[in-house]
Short mmCIF file of C-alpha atoms and ligand atoms in Angstrom, two decimals:
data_model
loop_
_atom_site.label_atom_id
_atom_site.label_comp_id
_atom_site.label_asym_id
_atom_site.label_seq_id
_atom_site.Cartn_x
_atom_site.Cartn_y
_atom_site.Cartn_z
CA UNK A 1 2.45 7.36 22.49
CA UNK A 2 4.45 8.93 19.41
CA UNK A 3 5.99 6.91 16.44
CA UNK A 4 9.68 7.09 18.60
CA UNK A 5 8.35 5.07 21.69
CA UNK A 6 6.25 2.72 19.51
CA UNK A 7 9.63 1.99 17.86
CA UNK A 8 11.68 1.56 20.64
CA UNK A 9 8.89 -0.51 22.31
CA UNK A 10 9.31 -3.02 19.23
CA UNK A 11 13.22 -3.32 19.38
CA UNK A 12 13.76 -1.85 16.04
CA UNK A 13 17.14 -1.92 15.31
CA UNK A 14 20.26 -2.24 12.53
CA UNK A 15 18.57 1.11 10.86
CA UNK A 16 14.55 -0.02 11.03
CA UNK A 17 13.71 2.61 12.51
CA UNK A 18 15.76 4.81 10.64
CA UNK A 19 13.88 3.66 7.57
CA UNK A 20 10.27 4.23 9.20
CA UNK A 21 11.31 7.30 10.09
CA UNK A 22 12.58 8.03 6.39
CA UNK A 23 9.19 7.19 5.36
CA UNK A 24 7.27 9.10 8.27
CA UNK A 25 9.27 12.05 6.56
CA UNK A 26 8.32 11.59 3.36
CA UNK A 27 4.61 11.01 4.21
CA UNK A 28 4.92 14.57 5.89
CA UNK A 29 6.51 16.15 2.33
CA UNK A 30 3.88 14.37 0.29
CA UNK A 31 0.97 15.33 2.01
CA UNK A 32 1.93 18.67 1.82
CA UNK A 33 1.73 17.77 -1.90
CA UNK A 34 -1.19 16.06 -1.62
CA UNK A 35 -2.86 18.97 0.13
CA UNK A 36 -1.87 21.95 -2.22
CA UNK A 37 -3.27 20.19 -5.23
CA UNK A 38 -5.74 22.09 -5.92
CA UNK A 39 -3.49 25.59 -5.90
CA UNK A 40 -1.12 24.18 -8.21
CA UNK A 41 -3.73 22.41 -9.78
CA UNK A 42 -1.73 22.64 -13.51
CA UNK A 43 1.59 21.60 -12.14
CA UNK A 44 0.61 18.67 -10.25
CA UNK A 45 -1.77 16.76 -11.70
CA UNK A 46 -1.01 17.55 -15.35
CA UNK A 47 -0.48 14.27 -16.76
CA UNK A 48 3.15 12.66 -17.79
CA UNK A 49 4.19 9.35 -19.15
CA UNK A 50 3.09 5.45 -18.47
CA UNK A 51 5.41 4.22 -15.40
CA UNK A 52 6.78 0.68 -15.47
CA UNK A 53 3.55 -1.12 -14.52
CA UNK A 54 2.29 0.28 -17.43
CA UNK A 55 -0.08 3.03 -15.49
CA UNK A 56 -0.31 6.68 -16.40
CA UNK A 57 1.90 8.73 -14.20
CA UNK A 58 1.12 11.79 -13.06
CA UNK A 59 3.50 14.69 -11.62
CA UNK A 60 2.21 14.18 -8.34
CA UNK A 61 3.76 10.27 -8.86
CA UNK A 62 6.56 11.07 -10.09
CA UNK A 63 7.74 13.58 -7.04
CA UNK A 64 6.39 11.27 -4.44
CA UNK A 65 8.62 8.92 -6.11
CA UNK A 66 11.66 11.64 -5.50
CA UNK A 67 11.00 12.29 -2.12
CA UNK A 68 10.39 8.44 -1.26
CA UNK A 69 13.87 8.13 -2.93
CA UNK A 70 16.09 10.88 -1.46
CA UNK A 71 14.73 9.85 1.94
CA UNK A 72 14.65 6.11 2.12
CA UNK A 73 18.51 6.88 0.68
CA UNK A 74 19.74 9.40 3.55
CA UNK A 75 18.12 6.67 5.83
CA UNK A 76 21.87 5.50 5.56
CA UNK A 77 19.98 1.88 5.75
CA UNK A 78 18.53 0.79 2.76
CA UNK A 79 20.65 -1.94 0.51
CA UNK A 80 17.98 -1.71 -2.42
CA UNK A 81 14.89 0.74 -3.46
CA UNK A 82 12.27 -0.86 -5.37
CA UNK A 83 9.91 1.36 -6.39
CA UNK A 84 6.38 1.13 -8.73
CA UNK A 85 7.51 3.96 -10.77
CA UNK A 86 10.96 2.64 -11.97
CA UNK A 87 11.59 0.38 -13.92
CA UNK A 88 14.91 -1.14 -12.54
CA UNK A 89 15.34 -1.54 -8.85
CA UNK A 90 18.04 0.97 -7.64
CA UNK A 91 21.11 -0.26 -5.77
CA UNK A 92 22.07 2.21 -3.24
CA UNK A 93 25.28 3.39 -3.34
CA UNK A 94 27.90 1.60 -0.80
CA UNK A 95 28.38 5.12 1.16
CA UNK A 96 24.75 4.84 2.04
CA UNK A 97 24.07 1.25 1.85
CA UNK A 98 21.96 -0.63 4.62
CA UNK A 99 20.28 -3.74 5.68
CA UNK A 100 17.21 -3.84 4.11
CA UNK A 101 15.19 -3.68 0.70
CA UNK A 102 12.37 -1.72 0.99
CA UNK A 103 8.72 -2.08 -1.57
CA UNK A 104 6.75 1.10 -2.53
CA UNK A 105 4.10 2.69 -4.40
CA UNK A 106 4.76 6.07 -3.74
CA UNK A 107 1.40 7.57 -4.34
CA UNK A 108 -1.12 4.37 -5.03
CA UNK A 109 -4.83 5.71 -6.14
CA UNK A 110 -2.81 9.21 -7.86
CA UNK A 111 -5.85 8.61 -10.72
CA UNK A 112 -8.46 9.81 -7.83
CA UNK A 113 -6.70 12.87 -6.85
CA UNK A 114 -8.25 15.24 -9.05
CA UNK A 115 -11.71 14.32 -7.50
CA UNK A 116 -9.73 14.87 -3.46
CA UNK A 117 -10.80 11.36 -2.83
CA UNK A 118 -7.56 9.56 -0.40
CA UNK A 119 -4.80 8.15 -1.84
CA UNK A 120 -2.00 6.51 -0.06
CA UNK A 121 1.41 5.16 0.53
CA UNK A 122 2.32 1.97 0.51
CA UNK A 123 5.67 0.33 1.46
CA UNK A 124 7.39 -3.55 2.57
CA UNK A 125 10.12 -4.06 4.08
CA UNK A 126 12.41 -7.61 4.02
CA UNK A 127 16.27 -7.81 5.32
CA UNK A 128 18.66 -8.25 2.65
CA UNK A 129 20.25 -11.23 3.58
CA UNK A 130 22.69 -11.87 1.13
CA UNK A 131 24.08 -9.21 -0.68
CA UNK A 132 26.67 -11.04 -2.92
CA UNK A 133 23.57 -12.64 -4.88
CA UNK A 134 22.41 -10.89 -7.66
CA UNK A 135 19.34 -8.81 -7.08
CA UNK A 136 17.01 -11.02 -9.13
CA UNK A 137 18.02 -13.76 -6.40
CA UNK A 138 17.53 -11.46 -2.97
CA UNK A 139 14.13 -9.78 -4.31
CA UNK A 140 10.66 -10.53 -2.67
CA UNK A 141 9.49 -13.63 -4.52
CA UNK A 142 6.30 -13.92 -1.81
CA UNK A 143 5.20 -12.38 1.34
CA UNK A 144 6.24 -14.50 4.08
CA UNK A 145 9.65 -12.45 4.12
CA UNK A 146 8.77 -9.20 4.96
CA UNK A 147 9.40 -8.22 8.15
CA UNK A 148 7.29 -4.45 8.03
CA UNK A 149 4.67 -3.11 5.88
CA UNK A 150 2.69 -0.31 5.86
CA UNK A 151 0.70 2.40 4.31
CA UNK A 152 -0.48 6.03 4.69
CA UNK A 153 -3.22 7.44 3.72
CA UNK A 154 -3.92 10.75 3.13
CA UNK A 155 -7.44 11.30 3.33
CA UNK A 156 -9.61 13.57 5.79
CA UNK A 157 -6.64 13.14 8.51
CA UNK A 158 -3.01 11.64 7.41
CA UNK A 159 -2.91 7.96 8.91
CA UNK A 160 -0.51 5.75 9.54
CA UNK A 161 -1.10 2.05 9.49
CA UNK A 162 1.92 -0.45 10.58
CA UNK A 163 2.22 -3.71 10.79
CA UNK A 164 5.33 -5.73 12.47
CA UNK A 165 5.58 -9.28 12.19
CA UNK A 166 3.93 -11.21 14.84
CA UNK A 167 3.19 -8.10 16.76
CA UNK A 168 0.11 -6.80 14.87
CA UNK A 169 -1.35 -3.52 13.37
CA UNK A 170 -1.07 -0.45 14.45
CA UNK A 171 -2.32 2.94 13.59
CA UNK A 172 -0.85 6.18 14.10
CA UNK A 173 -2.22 9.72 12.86
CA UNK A 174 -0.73 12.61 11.74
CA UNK A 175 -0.79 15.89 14.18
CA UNK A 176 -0.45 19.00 12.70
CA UNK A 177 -0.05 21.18 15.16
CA UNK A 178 3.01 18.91 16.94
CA UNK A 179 4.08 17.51 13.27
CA UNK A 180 4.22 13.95 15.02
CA UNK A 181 2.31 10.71 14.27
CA UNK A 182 0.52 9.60 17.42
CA UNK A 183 -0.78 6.43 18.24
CA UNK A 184 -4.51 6.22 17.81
CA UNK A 185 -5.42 2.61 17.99
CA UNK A 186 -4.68 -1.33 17.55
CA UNK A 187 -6.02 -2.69 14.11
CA UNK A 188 -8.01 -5.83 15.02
CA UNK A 189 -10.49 -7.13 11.72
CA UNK A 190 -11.57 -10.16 14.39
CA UNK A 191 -13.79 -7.77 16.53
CA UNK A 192 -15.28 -5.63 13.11
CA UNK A 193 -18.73 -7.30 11.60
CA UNK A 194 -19.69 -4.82 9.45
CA UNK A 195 -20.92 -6.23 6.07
CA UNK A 196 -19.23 -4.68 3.62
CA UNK A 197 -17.82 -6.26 0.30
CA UNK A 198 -15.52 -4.03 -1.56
CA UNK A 199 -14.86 -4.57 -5.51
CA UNK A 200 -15.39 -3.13 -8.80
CA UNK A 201 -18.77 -4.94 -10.00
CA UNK A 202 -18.56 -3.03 -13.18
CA UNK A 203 -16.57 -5.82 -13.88
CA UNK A 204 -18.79 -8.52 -13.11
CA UNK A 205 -19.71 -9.80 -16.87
CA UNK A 206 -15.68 -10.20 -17.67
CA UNK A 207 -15.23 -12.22 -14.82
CA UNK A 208 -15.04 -16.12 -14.68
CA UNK A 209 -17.79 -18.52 -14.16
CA UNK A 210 -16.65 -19.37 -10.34
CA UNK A 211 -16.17 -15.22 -9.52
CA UNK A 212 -19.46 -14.89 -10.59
CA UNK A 213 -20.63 -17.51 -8.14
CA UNK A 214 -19.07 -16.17 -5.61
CA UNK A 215 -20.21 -12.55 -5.26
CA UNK A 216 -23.68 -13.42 -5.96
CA UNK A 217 -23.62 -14.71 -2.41
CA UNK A 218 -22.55 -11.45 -1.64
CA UNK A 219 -25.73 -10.20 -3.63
CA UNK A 220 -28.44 -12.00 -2.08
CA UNK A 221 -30.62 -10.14 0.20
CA UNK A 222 -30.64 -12.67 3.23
CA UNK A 223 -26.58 -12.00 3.25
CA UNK A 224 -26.94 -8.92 4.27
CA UNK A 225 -24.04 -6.99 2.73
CA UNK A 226 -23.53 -4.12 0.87
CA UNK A 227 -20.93 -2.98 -1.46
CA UNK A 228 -18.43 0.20 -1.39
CA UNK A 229 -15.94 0.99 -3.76
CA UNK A 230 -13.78 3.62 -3.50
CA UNK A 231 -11.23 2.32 -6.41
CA UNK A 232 -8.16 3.70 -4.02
CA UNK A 233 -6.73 0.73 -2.36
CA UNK A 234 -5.74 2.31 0.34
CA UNK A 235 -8.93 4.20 1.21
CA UNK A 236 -11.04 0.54 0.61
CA UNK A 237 -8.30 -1.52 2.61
CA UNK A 238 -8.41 1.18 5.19
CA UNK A 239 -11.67 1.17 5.70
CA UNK A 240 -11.74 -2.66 5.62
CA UNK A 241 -9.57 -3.25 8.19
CA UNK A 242 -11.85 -0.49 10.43
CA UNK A 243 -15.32 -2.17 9.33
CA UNK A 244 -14.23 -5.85 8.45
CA UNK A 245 -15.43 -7.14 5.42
CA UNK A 246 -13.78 -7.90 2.66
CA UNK A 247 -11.42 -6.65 0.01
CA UNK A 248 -10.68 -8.10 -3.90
CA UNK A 249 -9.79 -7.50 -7.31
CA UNK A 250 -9.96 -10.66 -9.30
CA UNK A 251 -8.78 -11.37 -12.82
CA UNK A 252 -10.76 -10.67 -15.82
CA UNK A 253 -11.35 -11.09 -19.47
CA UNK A 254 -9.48 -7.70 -19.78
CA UNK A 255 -6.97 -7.75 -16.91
CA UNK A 256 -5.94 -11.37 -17.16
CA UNK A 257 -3.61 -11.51 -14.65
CA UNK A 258 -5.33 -8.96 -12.11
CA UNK A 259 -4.82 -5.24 -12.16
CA UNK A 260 -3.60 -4.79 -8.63
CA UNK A 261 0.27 -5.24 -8.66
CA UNK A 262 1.66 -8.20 -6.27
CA UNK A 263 4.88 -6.40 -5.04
CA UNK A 264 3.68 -3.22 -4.25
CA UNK A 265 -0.25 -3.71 -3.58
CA UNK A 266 -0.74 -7.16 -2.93
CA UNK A 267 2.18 -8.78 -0.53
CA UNK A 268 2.10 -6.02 1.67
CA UNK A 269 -1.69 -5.37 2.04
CA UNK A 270 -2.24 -9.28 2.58
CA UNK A 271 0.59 -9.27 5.25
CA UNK A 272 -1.48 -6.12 7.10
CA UNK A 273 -4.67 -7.77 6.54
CA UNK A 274 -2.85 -10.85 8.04
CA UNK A 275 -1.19 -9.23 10.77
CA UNK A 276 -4.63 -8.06 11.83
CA UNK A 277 -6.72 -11.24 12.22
CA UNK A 278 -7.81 -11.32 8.87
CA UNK A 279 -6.71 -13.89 5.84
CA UNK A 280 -5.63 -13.10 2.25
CA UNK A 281 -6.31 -15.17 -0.58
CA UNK A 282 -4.61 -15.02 -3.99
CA UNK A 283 -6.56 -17.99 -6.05
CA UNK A 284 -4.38 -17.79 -9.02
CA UNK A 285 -0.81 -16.66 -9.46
CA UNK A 286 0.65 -15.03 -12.69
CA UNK A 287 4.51 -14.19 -12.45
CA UNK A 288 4.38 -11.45 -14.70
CA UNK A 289 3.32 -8.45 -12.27
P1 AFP B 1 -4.14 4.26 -9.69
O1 AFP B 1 -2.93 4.40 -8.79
O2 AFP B 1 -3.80 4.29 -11.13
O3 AFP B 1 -5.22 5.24 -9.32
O4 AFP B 1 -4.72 2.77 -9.44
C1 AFP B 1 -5.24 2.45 -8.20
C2 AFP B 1 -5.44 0.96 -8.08
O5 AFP B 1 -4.29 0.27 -8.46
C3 AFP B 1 -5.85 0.55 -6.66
O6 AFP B 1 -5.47 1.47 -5.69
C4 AFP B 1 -7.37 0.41 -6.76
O7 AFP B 1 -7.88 -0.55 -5.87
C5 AFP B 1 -7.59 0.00 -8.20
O8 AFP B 1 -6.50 0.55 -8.95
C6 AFP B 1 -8.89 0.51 -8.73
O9 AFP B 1 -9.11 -0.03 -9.97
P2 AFP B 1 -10.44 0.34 -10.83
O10 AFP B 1 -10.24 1.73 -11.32
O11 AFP B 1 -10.44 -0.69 -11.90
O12 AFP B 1 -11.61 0.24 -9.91
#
């Protein structure tokens, strides 16, 4: 089954699809980027300016960000664009002005690339209900209104992962000799018992007391687990949602309020996670990423 019949199968109407397909496009263009990074080694990874969420941004960011744009906006079907690496979100203009406000991170994990390690796409989608609010009234203030989310990864083979609400995760990959994503499996973390726990431990002696508590149950030898860490969400998520396990970034004494960013990491990782059997947990809530 191709992306086209999956879509269809799912009802996905009033310029959905036209938006999945805008970013099945634009995965296509950036992994092309992605891949050639090495050849134009100077170009693309030569480092720019910090982006809104305060990251460094690298070239490869910033035309990921372009592409991301130009398509989502000829998608005809997108109200609103908010994207990591702008600041403000940007109001498409009324000739090509759709339904629906769509999340991204354009290229999430960009500070691995120079080692090839995968880095991904991530993206949410909610329906803009009510377009005569201002835009700091219709934005995503938690997950429970998206209605799509996604992410690709571009890694050892260009995958797709989609989830719809209520109708679970699915996984397409990227063929390269028919340029099509085909369906290559149903994401389902129930069935996975792997033992894997996935977090940065460097950061274990700036967490807080309970933190502390919790992974050493992780630790102990009778649990079982071990620990991976590939510090690209959507490599560790990825391979979460294959393996089970679980996934976290908590707060600490440096990052107060978390590093990971709630719009365009978070909401739409915990609503694929969700989607999939799993649970997400956020155990404390900062508004100011
Ligand atoms: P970059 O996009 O700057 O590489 O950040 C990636 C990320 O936000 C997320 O994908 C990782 O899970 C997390 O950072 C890794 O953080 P550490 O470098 O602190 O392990």
């Amino acid at each position: 089954m191709n992306l086209d019949t999956l879509l269809h199968q799912f009802d996905c109407n009033n310029g959905l699809s036209e938006i999945i397909n805008a970013i099945c496009k634009s995965s296509v263009e950036i992994e092309q980027l992605v891949n050639r990074v090495f050849l134009d080694k100077t170009v693309l990874i030569s480092k720019c300016i910090q982006n809104s969420s305060g990251d460094e941004q690298h070239k490869m960011d910033i035309l990921s960000n372009e592409i991301m744009i130009s398509n989502l906006t000829n998608s005809n079907s997108c109200s609103v664009l908010i994207s990591e690496e702008n600041e403000d979100a940007i109001i498409v203009d009324e000739s090509h002005s759709g339904n629906y406000i769509v999340y991204f991170d354009p290229l999430d994990g960009s500070s691995n690339i120079d080692c090839n390690c995968g880095v991904g796409t991530i993206f949410s989608i909610i329906l803009d209900n009510d377009k005569y609010k201002t835009i700091e009234n219709r934005v995503l203030t938690n997950g429970n209104n998206i209605i799509c989310a996604g992410y690709i990864l571009y890694g050892g083979s260009t995958d797709m992962v989609i989830a719809f609400k209520g109708k679970g995760v699915h996984r397409l990959s990227f063929d390269r000799n028919t340029t099509e994503y085909v369906h290559t499996g149903i994401l389902d973390i129930t069935n996975k018992n792997k033992k894997v726990y996935s977090i940065n431990e460097s950061n274990f002696e700036r967490w807080d007391i309970d933190m502390k508590h919790y992974i050493r149950q992780y630790r102990k030898q009778e649990s079982k687990y071990t620990q991976r860490w590939i510090g690209s969400m959507v490599s560790d998520i990825h391979r979460t949602l294959l393996y089970g396990g679980m996934f976290c970034y908590p707060s600490d004494e440096n990052n107060i309020h978390g590093k990971l960013r709630i719009l365009y990491e978070c909401f739409p990782m915990a609503f694929i996670m969700e989607e999939a059997g799993g649970k997400a947990i956020i155990a404390k809530m900062s508004n100011d990423r």
